[in-house]
Amino acid sequence: SGCWLPWNFLTAAGTEVRQVSIEEAAEWLVTVLKEEPEDIRDNVDGKQMGRPLAVDSAVRWMTSFESSRSKYGPATPFVVASEDRFLSHCCVRFGETQLYPDEVVSAWGVVYTIPQERQKGWAKACVRAATDFALKQPGIKRVVLLVADRNLEARKFYESLGFTPSSHTLLNNDIPMTFWTAQLGIGNEPES
């Protein structure tokens, strides 16, 4: 699992992980995801940002999310950036889910790296920063995410970061998904 890195760290010369506004993240995501095939877009957002993709629907989705099983507040987006160019993204939000009814949990998602920058560690840096940020929030003991069952690459990726699949599954816009979790006490405590 490894240690979680501080969220304001340099990943390589001139490249850093930083927090950005929902509007900045939504605009970038919509622009880059429009270039991807439909199955990639669906794996990234589970169709939650609407179809066709539009900045206003992405902003709405990132501002609040409520379903029959959970309710989350606004997303806190993180990007890996090289100067003013975004390379990778993920976001984290806090709320309640029926899976863990007695605790506030952190959920994150929309992990995406532009094709020409993949396999360079940017998504890992972004996810580690978001998870570190989440686990440092008062009362947060667990990070929850949904992974499309058909997305074997994502499943390997999250496992390499210390996440484990749960027995909880659902259909998200007709896409079979499994909840994965990471929690304090399994070797991923945030650095002080």
Short mmCIF file of N, CA and C in Angstrom, two decimals:
data_model
loop_
_atom_site.label_atom_id
_atom_site.label_comp_id
_atom_site.label_asym_id
_atom_site.label_seq_id
_atom_site.Cartn_x
_atom_site.Cartn_y
_atom_site.Cartn_z
N SER A 1 0.81 -1.21 0.00
CA SER A 1 0.00 0.00 0.00
C SER A 1 0.85 1.26 0.00
N GLY A 2 1.95 1.35 0.72
CA GLY A 2 2.79 2.53 0.67
C GLY A 2 2.24 3.67 1.50
N CYS A 3 2.99 4.76 1.51
CA CYS A 3 2.54 5.90 2.31
C CYS A 3 1.87 6.93 1.42
N TRP A 4 0.93 7.64 1.98
CA TRP A 4 0.22 8.68 1.25
C TRP A 4 1.04 9.96 1.31
N LEU A 5 1.17 10.61 0.18
CA LEU A 5 2.02 11.78 0.08
C LEU A 5 1.24 13.05 0.38
N PRO A 6 1.91 14.10 0.83
CA PRO A 6 1.22 15.37 1.05
C PRO A 6 0.64 15.87 -0.27
N TRP A 7 -0.48 16.57 -0.23
CA TRP A 7 -1.18 16.92 -1.47
C TRP A 7 -0.58 18.10 -2.19
N ASN A 8 0.36 18.79 -1.62
CA ASN A 8 0.96 19.92 -2.31
C ASN A 8 2.42 19.62 -2.66
N PHE A 9 2.66 18.42 -3.16
CA PHE A 9 4.03 18.03 -3.44
C PHE A 9 4.33 18.12 -4.93
N LEU A 10 5.61 18.26 -5.23
CA LEU A 10 6.07 18.21 -6.61
C LEU A 10 6.23 16.76 -7.01
N THR A 11 5.70 16.37 -8.17
CA THR A 11 5.82 15.00 -8.63
C THR A 11 7.03 14.83 -9.55
N ALA A 12 7.42 15.84 -10.23
CA ALA A 12 8.59 15.85 -11.11
C ALA A 12 8.90 17.31 -11.37
N ALA A 13 10.05 17.58 -11.90
CA ALA A 13 10.45 18.97 -12.14
C ALA A 13 9.35 19.71 -12.90
N GLY A 14 8.85 20.77 -12.29
CA GLY A 14 7.83 21.59 -12.93
C GLY A 14 6.44 21.02 -12.92
N THR A 15 6.23 19.90 -12.25
CA THR A 15 4.91 19.25 -12.20
C THR A 15 4.49 19.14 -10.75
N GLU A 16 3.23 19.47 -10.47
CA GLU A 16 2.75 19.42 -9.09
C GLU A 16 1.30 18.94 -9.03
N VAL A 17 0.93 18.43 -7.86
CA VAL A 17 -0.46 18.12 -7.58
C VAL A 17 -1.04 19.33 -6.87
N ARG A 18 -2.19 19.80 -7.34
CA ARG A 18 -2.80 20.94 -6.66
C ARG A 18 -4.33 20.83 -6.71
N GLN A 19 -4.94 21.51 -5.78
CA GLN A 19 -6.39 21.58 -5.70
C GLN A 19 -6.84 22.69 -6.64
N VAL A 20 -7.95 22.44 -7.37
CA VAL A 20 -8.51 23.44 -8.29
C VAL A 20 -10.00 23.59 -8.03
N SER A 21 -10.60 24.58 -8.64
CA SER A 21 -12.03 24.81 -8.46
C SER A 21 -12.85 23.77 -9.23
N ILE A 22 -14.08 23.59 -8.80
CA ILE A 22 -14.99 22.69 -9.50
C ILE A 22 -15.15 23.13 -10.96
N GLU A 23 -15.25 24.42 -11.18
CA GLU A 23 -15.45 24.93 -12.54
C GLU A 23 -14.24 24.61 -13.43
N GLU A 24 -13.02 24.82 -12.90
CA GLU A 24 -11.82 24.50 -13.68
C GLU A 24 -11.77 23.01 -14.02
N ALA A 25 -12.05 22.18 -13.02
CA ALA A 25 -12.01 20.73 -13.23
C ALA A 25 -13.06 20.30 -14.23
N ALA A 26 -14.28 20.81 -14.10
CA ALA A 26 -15.37 20.42 -15.00
C ALA A 26 -15.06 20.83 -16.44
N GLU A 27 -14.57 22.03 -16.62
CA GLU A 27 -14.26 22.50 -17.97
C GLU A 27 -13.19 21.62 -18.61
N TRP A 28 -12.13 21.31 -17.86
CA TRP A 28 -11.06 20.47 -18.40
C TRP A 28 -11.56 19.07 -18.70
N LEU A 29 -12.28 18.45 -17.73
CA LEU A 29 -12.77 17.09 -17.93
C LEU A 29 -13.67 16.96 -19.14
N VAL A 30 -14.60 17.88 -19.29
CA VAL A 30 -15.52 17.81 -20.43
C VAL A 30 -14.74 17.94 -21.74
N THR A 31 -13.80 18.84 -21.78
CA THR A 31 -13.01 19.05 -22.99
C THR A 31 -12.23 17.78 -23.37
N VAL A 32 -11.53 17.17 -22.41
CA VAL A 32 -10.70 16.01 -22.73
C VAL A 32 -11.53 14.74 -22.90
N LEU A 33 -12.60 14.58 -22.14
CA LEU A 33 -13.41 13.37 -22.26
C LEU A 33 -14.18 13.32 -23.58
N LYS A 34 -14.50 14.46 -24.15
CA LYS A 34 -15.19 14.47 -25.45
C LYS A 34 -14.34 13.82 -26.54
N GLU A 35 -13.03 13.77 -26.33
CA GLU A 35 -12.11 13.17 -27.31
C GLU A 35 -11.99 11.66 -27.14
N GLU A 36 -12.53 11.12 -26.04
CA GLU A 36 -12.40 9.70 -25.73
C GLU A 36 -13.59 8.90 -26.29
N PRO A 37 -13.39 7.61 -26.56
CA PRO A 37 -14.52 6.76 -26.95
C PRO A 37 -15.54 6.67 -25.81
N GLU A 38 -16.76 6.35 -26.16
CA GLU A 38 -17.85 6.32 -25.18
C GLU A 38 -17.56 5.39 -24.00
N ASP A 39 -16.98 4.21 -24.25
CA ASP A 39 -16.74 3.29 -23.14
C ASP A 39 -15.74 3.86 -22.14
N ILE A 40 -14.76 4.62 -22.61
CA ILE A 40 -13.80 5.27 -21.70
C ILE A 40 -14.52 6.33 -20.89
N ARG A 41 -15.34 7.17 -21.54
CA ARG A 41 -16.09 8.20 -20.81
C ARG A 41 -16.95 7.55 -19.74
N ASP A 42 -17.63 6.46 -20.08
CA ASP A 42 -18.51 5.78 -19.12
C ASP A 42 -17.72 5.21 -17.95
N ASN A 43 -16.53 4.65 -18.21
CA ASN A 43 -15.70 4.14 -17.12
C ASN A 43 -15.24 5.25 -16.20
N VAL A 44 -15.01 6.44 -16.73
CA VAL A 44 -14.51 7.56 -15.94
C VAL A 44 -15.60 8.12 -15.03
N ASP A 45 -16.78 8.36 -15.57
CA ASP A 45 -17.80 9.05 -14.76
C ASP A 45 -19.10 8.27 -14.57
N GLY A 46 -19.22 7.05 -15.08
CA GLY A 46 -20.45 6.29 -14.91
C GLY A 46 -21.67 7.03 -15.44
N LYS A 47 -21.44 7.88 -16.44
CA LYS A 47 -22.48 8.71 -17.07
C LYS A 47 -23.07 9.74 -16.11
N GLN A 48 -22.40 9.99 -14.99
CA GLN A 48 -22.94 10.91 -13.99
C GLN A 48 -22.87 12.38 -14.42
N MET A 49 -21.98 12.72 -15.33
CA MET A 49 -21.86 14.12 -15.76
C MET A 49 -22.80 14.44 -16.91
N GLY A 50 -23.67 13.49 -17.24
CA GLY A 50 -24.66 13.73 -18.28
C GLY A 50 -24.14 13.36 -19.66
N ARG A 51 -25.06 13.14 -20.57
CA ARG A 51 -24.75 12.88 -21.97
C ARG A 51 -25.71 13.70 -22.80
N PRO A 52 -25.30 14.46 -23.78
CA PRO A 52 -23.89 14.64 -24.10
C PRO A 52 -23.19 15.41 -22.98
N LEU A 53 -21.86 15.24 -22.90
CA LEU A 53 -21.08 15.93 -21.88
C LEU A 53 -21.20 17.44 -22.05
N ALA A 54 -21.42 18.12 -20.93
CA ALA A 54 -21.50 19.58 -20.94
C ALA A 54 -20.96 20.10 -19.62
N VAL A 55 -20.32 21.26 -19.67
CA VAL A 55 -19.70 21.82 -18.47
C VAL A 55 -20.74 22.07 -17.38
N ASP A 56 -21.92 22.60 -17.72
CA ASP A 56 -22.90 22.91 -16.68
C ASP A 56 -23.38 21.64 -15.96
N SER A 57 -23.57 20.53 -16.68
CA SER A 57 -24.01 19.30 -16.01
C SER A 57 -22.87 18.71 -15.18
N ALA A 58 -21.62 18.84 -15.64
CA ALA A 58 -20.48 18.37 -14.85
C ALA A 58 -20.34 19.18 -13.57
N VAL A 59 -20.53 20.49 -13.65
CA VAL A 59 -20.47 21.35 -12.45
C VAL A 59 -21.57 20.95 -11.47
N ARG A 60 -22.79 20.73 -11.97
CA ARG A 60 -23.90 20.31 -11.09
C ARG A 60 -23.56 19.00 -10.39
N TRP A 61 -23.05 18.02 -11.13
CA TRP A 61 -22.71 16.73 -10.55
C TRP A 61 -21.60 16.87 -9.52
N MET A 62 -20.60 17.72 -9.80
CA MET A 62 -19.48 17.90 -8.87
C MET A 62 -19.86 18.74 -7.65
N THR A 63 -20.95 19.51 -7.75
CA THR A 63 -21.38 20.36 -6.64
C THR A 63 -22.15 19.57 -5.59
N SER A 64 -22.97 18.63 -6.01
CA SER A 64 -23.66 17.77 -5.05
C SER A 64 -24.08 16.49 -5.74
N PHE A 65 -24.21 15.43 -4.96
CA PHE A 65 -24.62 14.15 -5.50
C PHE A 65 -25.51 13.47 -4.48
N GLU A 66 -26.67 13.02 -4.94
CA GLU A 66 -27.59 12.32 -4.06
C GLU A 66 -28.23 11.18 -4.84
N SER A 67 -28.29 10.02 -4.22
CA SER A 67 -28.97 8.87 -4.80
C SER A 67 -29.79 8.21 -3.71
N SER A 68 -30.42 7.10 -4.04
CA SER A 68 -31.21 6.40 -3.02
C SER A 68 -30.31 5.80 -1.94
N ARG A 69 -29.02 5.63 -2.21
CA ARG A 69 -28.10 5.01 -1.26
C ARG A 69 -27.16 5.97 -0.56
N SER A 70 -26.97 7.17 -1.13
CA SER A 70 -25.97 8.06 -0.55
C SER A 70 -26.25 9.52 -0.86
N LYS A 71 -25.58 10.37 -0.08
CA LYS A 71 -25.69 11.81 -0.26
C LYS A 71 -24.33 12.42 0.05
N TYR A 72 -23.78 13.13 -0.94
CA TYR A 72 -22.46 13.72 -0.79
C TYR A 72 -22.50 15.20 -1.12
N GLY A 73 -21.61 15.94 -0.48
CA GLY A 73 -21.47 17.36 -0.72
C GLY A 73 -20.59 17.63 -1.93
N PRO A 74 -20.12 18.88 -2.04
CA PRO A 74 -19.33 19.26 -3.22
C PRO A 74 -18.00 18.52 -3.30
N ALA A 75 -17.56 18.32 -4.51
CA ALA A 75 -16.27 17.67 -4.76
C ALA A 75 -15.13 18.65 -4.51
N THR A 76 -14.00 18.11 -4.10
CA THR A 76 -12.75 18.86 -4.02
C THR A 76 -11.85 18.25 -5.10
N PRO A 77 -11.70 18.95 -6.23
CA PRO A 77 -10.91 18.39 -7.33
C PRO A 77 -9.41 18.61 -7.14
N PHE A 78 -8.64 17.61 -7.54
CA PHE A 78 -7.19 17.67 -7.55
C PHE A 78 -6.72 17.38 -8.97
N VAL A 79 -5.65 18.04 -9.37
CA VAL A 79 -5.05 17.77 -10.68
C VAL A 79 -3.54 17.65 -10.53
N VAL A 80 -2.95 16.93 -11.44
CA VAL A 80 -1.51 17.00 -11.64
C VAL A 80 -1.35 17.98 -12.78
N ALA A 81 -0.54 19.01 -12.55
CA ALA A 81 -0.38 20.06 -13.55
C ALA A 81 1.09 20.29 -13.85
N SER A 82 1.34 20.57 -15.10
CA SER A 82 2.66 21.00 -15.54
C SER A 82 2.45 22.42 -16.06
N GLU A 83 2.91 23.38 -15.27
CA GLU A 83 2.62 24.79 -15.52
C GLU A 83 1.10 24.96 -15.53
N ASP A 84 0.50 25.42 -16.61
CA ASP A 84 -0.96 25.60 -16.63
C ASP A 84 -1.67 24.47 -17.37
N ARG A 85 -0.99 23.40 -17.66
CA ARG A 85 -1.57 22.27 -18.40
C ARG A 85 -1.90 21.14 -17.43
N PHE A 86 -3.16 20.73 -17.38
CA PHE A 86 -3.57 19.62 -16.53
C PHE A 86 -3.25 18.30 -17.23
N LEU A 87 -2.72 17.35 -16.46
CA LEU A 87 -2.34 16.04 -16.99
C LEU A 87 -3.25 14.93 -16.46
N SER A 88 -3.69 15.08 -15.21
CA SER A 88 -4.47 14.04 -14.54
C SER A 88 -5.41 14.70 -13.54
N HIS A 89 -6.49 14.00 -13.19
CA HIS A 89 -7.52 14.54 -12.30
C HIS A 89 -8.13 13.45 -11.44
N CYS A 90 -8.53 13.80 -10.24
CA CYS A 90 -9.46 13.02 -9.44
C CYS A 90 -10.11 13.98 -8.46
N CYS A 91 -11.25 13.59 -7.92
CA CYS A 91 -11.92 14.45 -6.95
C CYS A 91 -12.36 13.62 -5.75
N VAL A 92 -12.54 14.31 -4.64
CA VAL A 92 -12.97 13.67 -3.41
C VAL A 92 -14.15 14.47 -2.86
N ARG A 93 -15.09 13.79 -2.25
CA ARG A 93 -16.22 14.46 -1.60
C ARG A 93 -16.58 13.72 -0.33
N PHE A 94 -17.35 14.38 0.54
CA PHE A 94 -17.67 13.81 1.84
C PHE A 94 -19.18 13.71 2.00
N GLY A 95 -19.62 12.63 2.67
CA GLY A 95 -21.04 12.47 2.86
C GLY A 95 -21.39 11.18 3.55
N GLU A 96 -22.61 10.73 3.31
CA GLU A 96 -23.16 9.56 3.98
C GLU A 96 -23.58 8.53 2.95
N THR A 97 -23.41 7.26 3.32
CA THR A 97 -23.85 6.17 2.46
C THR A 97 -24.48 5.08 3.31
N GLN A 98 -25.43 4.37 2.76
CA GLN A 98 -26.06 3.28 3.49
C GLN A 98 -25.09 2.14 3.78
N LEU A 99 -24.00 2.08 3.04
CA LEU A 99 -23.02 1.02 3.27
C LEU A 99 -22.35 1.14 4.63
N TYR A 100 -22.16 2.38 5.08
CA TYR A 100 -21.51 2.66 6.37
C TYR A 100 -22.36 3.70 7.10
N PRO A 101 -23.52 3.28 7.62
CA PRO A 101 -24.51 4.24 8.13
C PRO A 101 -24.09 5.04 9.35
N ASP A 102 -23.11 4.57 10.10
CA ASP A 102 -22.73 5.26 11.33
C ASP A 102 -21.50 6.14 11.19
N GLU A 103 -21.09 6.44 9.97
CA GLU A 103 -19.91 7.27 9.80
C GLU A 103 -20.02 8.15 8.55
N VAL A 104 -19.34 9.26 8.60
CA VAL A 104 -19.19 10.10 7.42
C VAL A 104 -18.01 9.53 6.65
N VAL A 105 -18.20 9.31 5.37
CA VAL A 105 -17.13 8.72 4.56
C VAL A 105 -16.72 9.71 3.47
N SER A 106 -15.59 9.43 2.90
CA SER A 106 -15.10 10.19 1.77
C SER A 106 -15.21 9.31 0.54
N ALA A 107 -15.77 9.85 -0.51
CA ALA A 107 -15.85 9.12 -1.77
C ALA A 107 -15.13 9.94 -2.82
N TRP A 108 -14.48 9.26 -3.71
CA TRP A 108 -13.84 10.02 -4.77
C TRP A 108 -13.92 9.27 -6.07
N GLY A 109 -13.64 9.99 -7.11
CA GLY A 109 -13.73 9.37 -8.41
C GLY A 109 -13.31 10.31 -9.51
N VAL A 110 -13.80 9.99 -10.70
CA VAL A 110 -13.46 10.70 -11.92
C VAL A 110 -11.94 10.80 -12.02
N VAL A 111 -11.30 9.64 -11.93
CA VAL A 111 -9.85 9.58 -12.09
C VAL A 111 -9.58 9.47 -13.59
N TYR A 112 -8.82 10.42 -14.09
CA TYR A 112 -8.56 10.46 -15.53
C TYR A 112 -7.21 11.10 -15.80
N THR A 113 -6.47 10.51 -16.72
CA THR A 113 -5.20 11.05 -17.19
C THR A 113 -5.25 11.12 -18.70
N ILE A 114 -4.79 12.22 -19.27
CA ILE A 114 -4.83 12.34 -20.73
C ILE A 114 -3.95 11.25 -21.35
N PRO A 115 -4.36 10.72 -22.52
CA PRO A 115 -3.70 9.54 -23.10
C PRO A 115 -2.18 9.65 -23.22
N GLN A 116 -1.66 10.77 -23.68
CA GLN A 116 -0.21 10.88 -23.90
C GLN A 116 0.58 10.96 -22.60
N GLU A 117 -0.09 11.08 -21.46
CA GLU A 117 0.60 11.18 -20.16
C GLU A 117 0.37 9.95 -19.28
N ARG A 118 -0.26 8.92 -19.82
CA ARG A 118 -0.53 7.72 -19.03
C ARG A 118 0.74 6.92 -18.78
N GLN A 119 0.71 6.08 -17.73
CA GLN A 119 1.82 5.23 -17.34
C GLN A 119 3.03 6.02 -16.84
N LYS A 120 2.80 7.23 -16.34
CA LYS A 120 3.88 8.05 -15.81
C LYS A 120 3.73 8.30 -14.31
N GLY A 121 2.67 7.74 -13.69
CA GLY A 121 2.46 7.90 -12.26
C GLY A 121 1.60 9.09 -11.86
N TRP A 122 1.05 9.81 -12.84
CA TRP A 122 0.26 11.01 -12.51
C TRP A 122 -1.03 10.65 -11.78
N ALA A 123 -1.73 9.62 -12.22
CA ALA A 123 -2.98 9.25 -11.55
C ALA A 123 -2.71 8.79 -10.12
N LYS A 124 -1.64 8.03 -9.91
CA LYS A 124 -1.29 7.60 -8.55
C LYS A 124 -1.00 8.80 -7.67
N ALA A 125 -0.26 9.77 -8.19
CA ALA A 125 0.05 10.97 -7.41
C ALA A 125 -1.22 11.72 -7.05
N CYS A 126 -2.13 11.83 -8.00
CA CYS A 126 -3.39 12.56 -7.78
C CYS A 126 -4.27 11.83 -6.75
N VAL A 127 -4.40 10.51 -6.91
CA VAL A 127 -5.22 9.72 -5.98
C VAL A 127 -4.61 9.73 -4.58
N ARG A 128 -3.30 9.62 -4.49
CA ARG A 128 -2.66 9.67 -3.17
C ARG A 128 -2.90 11.01 -2.50
N ALA A 129 -2.81 12.09 -3.26
CA ALA A 129 -3.05 13.42 -2.70
C ALA A 129 -4.49 13.55 -2.21
N ALA A 130 -5.45 13.11 -3.02
CA ALA A 130 -6.86 13.20 -2.63
C ALA A 130 -7.16 12.32 -1.42
N THR A 131 -6.57 11.13 -1.37
CA THR A 131 -6.80 10.24 -0.24
C THR A 131 -6.16 10.79 1.02
N ASP A 132 -4.97 11.34 0.90
CA ASP A 132 -4.30 11.96 2.04
C ASP A 132 -5.15 13.11 2.58
N PHE A 133 -5.63 13.95 1.68
CA PHE A 133 -6.50 15.07 2.05
C PHE A 133 -7.75 14.55 2.77
N ALA A 134 -8.38 13.53 2.22
CA ALA A 134 -9.62 12.99 2.80
C ALA A 134 -9.39 12.41 4.19
N LEU A 135 -8.35 11.60 4.33
CA LEU A 135 -8.12 10.94 5.61
C LEU A 135 -7.64 11.89 6.70
N LYS A 136 -7.25 13.10 6.33
CA LYS A 136 -6.87 14.10 7.33
C LYS A 136 -8.08 14.90 7.83
N GLN A 137 -9.24 14.74 7.21
CA GLN A 137 -10.42 15.49 7.64
C GLN A 137 -10.97 14.87 8.92
N PRO A 138 -11.45 15.72 9.84
CA PRO A 138 -11.98 15.21 11.12
C PRO A 138 -13.07 14.16 10.92
N GLY A 139 -12.93 13.04 11.59
CA GLY A 139 -13.95 12.00 11.58
C GLY A 139 -13.91 11.05 10.40
N ILE A 140 -13.08 11.31 9.41
CA ILE A 140 -13.03 10.43 8.23
C ILE A 140 -12.10 9.26 8.53
N LYS A 141 -12.65 8.06 8.41
CA LYS A 141 -11.88 6.85 8.65
C LYS A 141 -11.80 5.96 7.42
N ARG A 142 -12.59 6.30 6.41
CA ARG A 142 -12.72 5.40 5.26
C ARG A 142 -12.91 6.21 3.98
N VAL A 143 -12.26 5.75 2.91
CA VAL A 143 -12.46 6.31 1.58
C VAL A 143 -13.14 5.23 0.75
N VAL A 144 -14.20 5.61 0.05
CA VAL A 144 -15.01 4.67 -0.73
C VAL A 144 -14.99 5.12 -2.19
N LEU A 145 -14.92 4.16 -3.10
CA LEU A 145 -15.02 4.50 -4.51
C LEU A 145 -15.74 3.38 -5.24
N LEU A 146 -16.28 3.71 -6.38
CA LEU A 146 -16.94 2.73 -7.25
C LEU A 146 -16.03 2.45 -8.43
N VAL A 147 -15.89 1.18 -8.78
CA VAL A 147 -15.08 0.79 -9.93
C VAL A 147 -15.95 -0.05 -10.85
N ALA A 148 -15.95 0.31 -12.14
CA ALA A 148 -16.68 -0.48 -13.12
C ALA A 148 -16.07 -1.88 -13.16
N ASP A 149 -16.91 -2.90 -13.03
CA ASP A 149 -16.43 -4.28 -13.00
C ASP A 149 -15.64 -4.63 -14.25
N ARG A 150 -16.00 -4.07 -15.39
CA ARG A 150 -15.32 -4.40 -16.65
C ARG A 150 -13.97 -3.69 -16.80
N ASN A 151 -13.67 -2.77 -15.90
CA ASN A 151 -12.45 -1.97 -16.01
C ASN A 151 -11.32 -2.64 -15.22
N LEU A 152 -10.72 -3.68 -15.82
CA LEU A 152 -9.68 -4.45 -15.14
C LEU A 152 -8.44 -3.61 -14.83
N GLU A 153 -8.10 -2.69 -15.71
CA GLU A 153 -6.96 -1.82 -15.47
C GLU A 153 -7.16 -0.98 -14.21
N ALA A 154 -8.37 -0.43 -14.03
CA ALA A 154 -8.67 0.38 -12.84
C ALA A 154 -8.63 -0.49 -11.58
N ARG A 155 -9.14 -1.69 -11.69
CA ARG A 155 -9.14 -2.57 -10.53
C ARG A 155 -7.71 -2.85 -10.05
N LYS A 156 -6.80 -3.13 -10.98
CA LYS A 156 -5.38 -3.35 -10.63
C LYS A 156 -4.77 -2.08 -10.04
N PHE A 157 -5.12 -0.95 -10.62
CA PHE A 157 -4.60 0.34 -10.15
C PHE A 157 -4.99 0.59 -8.70
N TYR A 158 -6.28 0.46 -8.36
CA TYR A 158 -6.73 0.74 -6.99
C TYR A 158 -6.17 -0.28 -6.01
N GLU A 159 -6.05 -1.52 -6.43
CA GLU A 159 -5.45 -2.54 -5.57
C GLU A 159 -4.00 -2.18 -5.24
N SER A 160 -3.27 -1.64 -6.22
CA SER A 160 -1.87 -1.26 -5.99
C SER A 160 -1.76 -0.11 -4.99
N LEU A 161 -2.84 0.63 -4.79
CA LEU A 161 -2.85 1.73 -3.83
C LEU A 161 -3.42 1.34 -2.47
N GLY A 162 -3.71 0.04 -2.28
CA GLY A 162 -4.18 -0.43 -0.98
C GLY A 162 -5.68 -0.49 -0.82
N PHE A 163 -6.43 -0.26 -1.90
CA PHE A 163 -7.89 -0.38 -1.84
C PHE A 163 -8.27 -1.84 -2.02
N THR A 164 -9.38 -2.23 -1.39
CA THR A 164 -9.87 -3.60 -1.52
C THR A 164 -11.34 -3.58 -1.94
N PRO A 165 -11.74 -4.54 -2.78
CA PRO A 165 -13.14 -4.58 -3.19
C PRO A 165 -14.01 -5.07 -2.03
N SER A 166 -15.21 -4.53 -1.96
CA SER A 166 -16.17 -4.99 -0.95
C SER A 166 -17.14 -5.96 -1.62
N SER A 167 -18.08 -6.44 -0.86
CA SER A 167 -19.10 -7.32 -1.42
C SER A 167 -20.29 -6.52 -1.94
N HIS A 168 -20.22 -5.18 -1.84
CA HIS A 168 -21.32 -4.33 -2.26
C HIS A 168 -21.17 -3.94 -3.73
N THR A 169 -22.24 -4.17 -4.49
CA THR A 169 -22.24 -3.84 -5.92
C THR A 169 -23.51 -3.08 -6.26
N LEU A 170 -23.50 -2.46 -7.43
CA LEU A 170 -24.71 -1.80 -7.93
C LEU A 170 -24.59 -1.60 -9.42
N LEU A 171 -25.72 -1.28 -10.02
CA LEU A 171 -25.74 -0.88 -11.43
C LEU A 171 -25.78 0.64 -11.44
N ASN A 172 -24.82 1.26 -12.07
CA ASN A 172 -24.74 2.71 -12.17
C ASN A 172 -24.99 3.06 -13.64
N ASN A 173 -26.22 3.50 -13.96
CA ASN A 173 -26.59 3.76 -15.35
C ASN A 173 -26.28 2.55 -16.22
N ASP A 174 -26.72 1.38 -15.76
CA ASP A 174 -26.56 0.09 -16.46
C ASP A 174 -25.12 -0.41 -16.52
N ILE A 175 -24.23 0.19 -15.75
CA ILE A 175 -22.83 -0.24 -15.69
C ILE A 175 -22.62 -0.96 -14.36
N PRO A 176 -22.33 -2.29 -14.37
CA PRO A 176 -22.08 -3.00 -13.11
C PRO A 176 -20.82 -2.47 -12.43
N MET A 177 -20.95 -2.12 -11.14
CA MET A 177 -19.85 -1.53 -10.40
C MET A 177 -19.75 -2.16 -9.01
N THR A 178 -18.54 -2.13 -8.46
CA THR A 178 -18.27 -2.64 -7.11
C THR A 178 -17.67 -1.52 -6.27
N PHE A 179 -18.08 -1.45 -5.01
CA PHE A 179 -17.49 -0.49 -4.07
C PHE A 179 -16.14 -1.02 -3.61
N TRP A 180 -15.14 -0.16 -3.60
CA TRP A 180 -13.81 -0.45 -3.08
C TRP A 180 -13.56 0.51 -1.93
N THR A 181 -12.77 0.08 -0.94
CA THR A 181 -12.51 0.94 0.22
C THR A 181 -11.04 0.92 0.62
N ALA A 182 -10.65 2.00 1.26
CA ALA A 182 -9.38 2.09 1.98
C ALA A 182 -9.72 2.78 3.29
N GLN A 183 -9.11 2.35 4.35
CA GLN A 183 -9.41 2.96 5.64
C GLN A 183 -8.17 3.09 6.47
N LEU A 184 -8.23 3.99 7.46
CA LEU A 184 -7.11 4.14 8.38
C LEU A 184 -6.85 2.82 9.09
N GLY A 185 -5.59 2.58 9.38
CA GLY A 185 -5.25 1.38 10.10
C GLY A 185 -4.77 0.24 9.23
N ILE A 186 -4.68 0.44 7.91
CA ILE A 186 -4.18 -0.62 7.04
C ILE A 186 -2.89 -0.18 6.35
N GLY A 187 -2.13 0.71 7.00
CA GLY A 187 -0.85 1.11 6.46
C GLY A 187 -0.90 2.32 5.55
N ASN A 188 -2.03 3.01 5.52
CA ASN A 188 -2.13 4.16 4.63
C ASN A 188 -2.44 5.45 5.38
N GLU A 189 -1.99 5.54 6.63
CA GLU A 189 -2.24 6.74 7.39
C GLU A 189 -1.57 7.94 6.71
N PRO A 190 -2.27 9.08 6.67
CA PRO A 190 -1.66 10.25 6.06
C PRO A 190 -0.45 10.71 6.84
N GLU A 191 0.49 11.30 6.13
CA GLU A 191 1.66 11.86 6.81
C GLU A 191 1.28 13.11 7.56
N SER A 192 1.98 13.38 8.66
CA SER A 192 1.70 14.58 9.46
C SER A 192 2.31 15.79 8.81
#
